[in-house]
Amino acid sequence: MTTELKYLTLAAAWNAVIWIPYILNLVSVRGLKDAVSYPVDPPAMADWAQRLKAAHYNSVENLVLFATVILVAHLAGASNKATAVCAMTYFYARIVHTVVYTLAVPWLRTLSFAVAWLALLCIFAQILL
């Protein structure tokens, strides 16, 4: 398995588990019955849980782009040292993004998002050039 595919797999695994804490908060705030139904006026989740949910949605949206560039680079034979480093950078930047988004750290949230985005652009460039 290439480094890029390894980090794509890790990114998918990350997205597969980061929903668990906010769902646990939802159950603790609303109770199991209301958590699995559609109550009329439910109590809100904790602020951190709402932010984690938003971070998870953002992560899933960006996973589509990451998976696309990694798979295209792999199939096109464009994988190299730069794409490997960028895949690793993307993965860790997205981990940081999720954590600082959840903890409401504004500057680091934006910086980590930008780092991940630049890593994607780097992989795009390796494919197209």
JSON list of N, CA and C in Angstrom, two decimals, residues 67-80 123 126-127:
[
{"chain": "A", "resi": 67, "resn": "ALA", "atom": "N", "xyz": [-10.04, 11.96, -1.27]},
{"chain": "A", "resi": 67, "resn": "ALA", "atom": "CA", "xyz": [-10.12, 10.63, -1.89]},
{"chain": "A", "resi": 67, "resn": "ALA", "atom": "C", "xyz": [-9.96, 10.73, -3.40]},
{"chain": "A", "resi": 68, "resn": "THR", "atom": "N", "xyz": [-10.57, 11.73, -4.00]},
{"chain": "A", "resi": 68, "resn": "THR", "atom": "CA", "xyz": [-10.47, 11.90, -5.45]},
{"chain": "A", "resi": 68, "resn": "THR", "atom": "C", "xyz": [-9.04, 12.11, -5.88]},
{"chain": "A", "resi": 69, "resn": "VAL", "atom": "N", "xyz": [-8.34, 13.06, -5.25]},
{"chain": "A", "resi": 69, "resn": "VAL", "atom": "CA", "xyz": [-6.97, 13.34, -5.70]},
{"chain": "A", "resi": 69, "resn": "VAL", "atom": "C", "xyz": [-6.03, 12.18, -5.39]},
{"chain": "A", "resi": 70, "resn": "ILE", "atom": "N", "xyz": [-6.22, 11.51, -4.28]},
{"chain": "A", "resi": 70, "resn": "ILE", "atom": "CA", "xyz": [-5.36, 10.38, -3.94]},
{"chain": "A", "resi": 70, "resn": "ILE", "atom": "C", "xyz": [-5.58, 9.24, -4.93]},
{"chain": "A", "resi": 71, "resn": "LEU", "atom": "N", "xyz": [-6.82, 8.93, -5.23]},
{"chain": "A", "resi": 71, "resn": "LEU", "atom": "CA", "xyz": [-7.10, 7.83, -6.16]},
{"chain": "A", "resi": 71, "resn": "LEU", "atom": "C", "xyz": [-6.66, 8.17, -7.58]},
{"chain": "A", "resi": 72, "resn": "VAL", "atom": "N", "xyz": [-6.86, 9.41, -8.01]},
{"chain": "A", "resi": 72, "resn": "VAL", "atom": "CA", "xyz": [-6.40, 9.81, -9.34]},
{"chain": "A", "resi": 72, "resn": "VAL", "atom": "C", "xyz": [-4.88, 9.76, -9.41]},
{"chain": "A", "resi": 73, "resn": "ALA", "atom": "N", "xyz": [-4.20, 10.28, -8.39]},
{"chain": "A", "resi": 73, "resn": "ALA", "atom": "CA", "xyz": [-2.73, 10.22, -8.37]},
{"chain": "A", "resi": 73, "resn": "ALA", "atom": "C", "xyz": [-2.25, 8.78, -8.43]},
{"chain": "A", "resi": 74, "resn": "HIS", "atom": "N", "xyz": [-2.90, 7.91, -7.68]},
{"chain": "A", "resi": 74, "resn": "HIS", "atom": "CA", "xyz": [-2.52, 6.50, -7.66]},
{"chain": "A", "resi": 74, "resn": "HIS", "atom": "C", "xyz": [-2.72, 5.86, -9.03]},
{"chain": "A", "resi": 75, "resn": "LEU", "atom": "N", "xyz": [-3.90, 6.05, -9.62]},
{"chain": "A", "resi": 75, "resn": "LEU", "atom": "CA", "xyz": [-4.21, 5.44, -10.91]},
{"chain": "A", "resi": 75, "resn": "LEU", "atom": "C", "xyz": [-3.40, 6.02, -12.06]},
{"chain": "A", "resi": 76, "resn": "ALA", "atom": "N", "xyz": [-3.06, 7.30, -11.95]},
{"chain": "A", "resi": 76, "resn": "ALA", "atom": "CA", "xyz": [-2.29, 7.97, -13.01]},
{"chain": "A", "resi": 76, "resn": "ALA", "atom": "C", "xyz": [-0.79, 7.74, -12.86]},
{"chain": "A", "resi": 77, "resn": "GLY", "atom": "N", "xyz": [-0.39, 7.08, -11.79]},
{"chain": "A", "resi": 77, "resn": "GLY", "atom": "CA", "xyz": [1.04, 6.87, -11.56]},
{"chain": "A", "resi": 77, "resn": "GLY", "atom": "C", "xyz": [1.77, 8.15, -11.19]},
{"chain": "A", "resi": 78, "resn": "ALA", "atom": "N", "xyz": [1.03, 9.09, -10.61]},
{"chain": "A", "resi": 78, "resn": "ALA", "atom": "CA", "xyz": [1.62, 10.38, -10.25]},
{"chain": "A", "resi": 78, "resn": "ALA", "atom": "C", "xyz": [2.09, 10.43, -8.81]},
{"chain": "A", "resi": 79, "resn": "SER", "atom": "N", "xyz": [1.98, 9.33, -8.10]},
{"chain": "A", "resi": 79, "resn": "SER", "atom": "CA", "xyz": [2.42, 9.31, -6.70]},
{"chain": "A", "resi": 79, "resn": "SER", "atom": "C", "xyz": [3.94, 9.45, -6.63]},
{"chain": "A", "resi": 80, "resn": "ASN", "atom": "N", "xyz": [4.37, 10.31, -5.73]},
{"chain": "A", "resi": 80, "resn": "ASN", "atom": "CA", "xyz": [5.81, 10.53, -5.53]},
{"chain": "A", "resi": 80, "resn": "ASN", "atom": "C", "xyz": [6.02, 11.01, -4.10]},
{"chain": "A", "resi": 123, "resn": "ILE", "atom": "N", "xyz": [-1.13, 18.12, -4.25]},
{"chain": "A", "resi": 123, "resn": "ILE", "atom": "CA", "xyz": [-1.39, 16.83, -4.91]},
{"chain": "A", "resi": 123, "resn": "ILE", "atom": "C", "xyz": [-2.00, 17.06, -6.29]},
{"chain": "A", "resi": 126, "resn": "GLN", "atom": "N", "xyz": [0.80, 17.92, -8.62]},
{"chain": "A", "resi": 126, "resn": "GLN", "atom": "CA", "xyz": [1.61, 16.75, -8.99]},
{"chain": "A", "resi": 126, "resn": "GLN", "atom": "C", "xyz": [0.91, 15.92, -10.06]},
{"chain": "A", "resi": 127, "resn": "ILE", "atom": "N", "xyz": [-0.40, 15.87, -10.02]},
{"chain": "A", "resi": 127, "resn": "ILE", "atom": "CA", "xyz": [-1.16, 15.11, -11.03]},
{"chain": "A", "resi": 127, "resn": "ILE", "atom": "C", "xyz": [-1.13, 15.83, -12.37]}
]
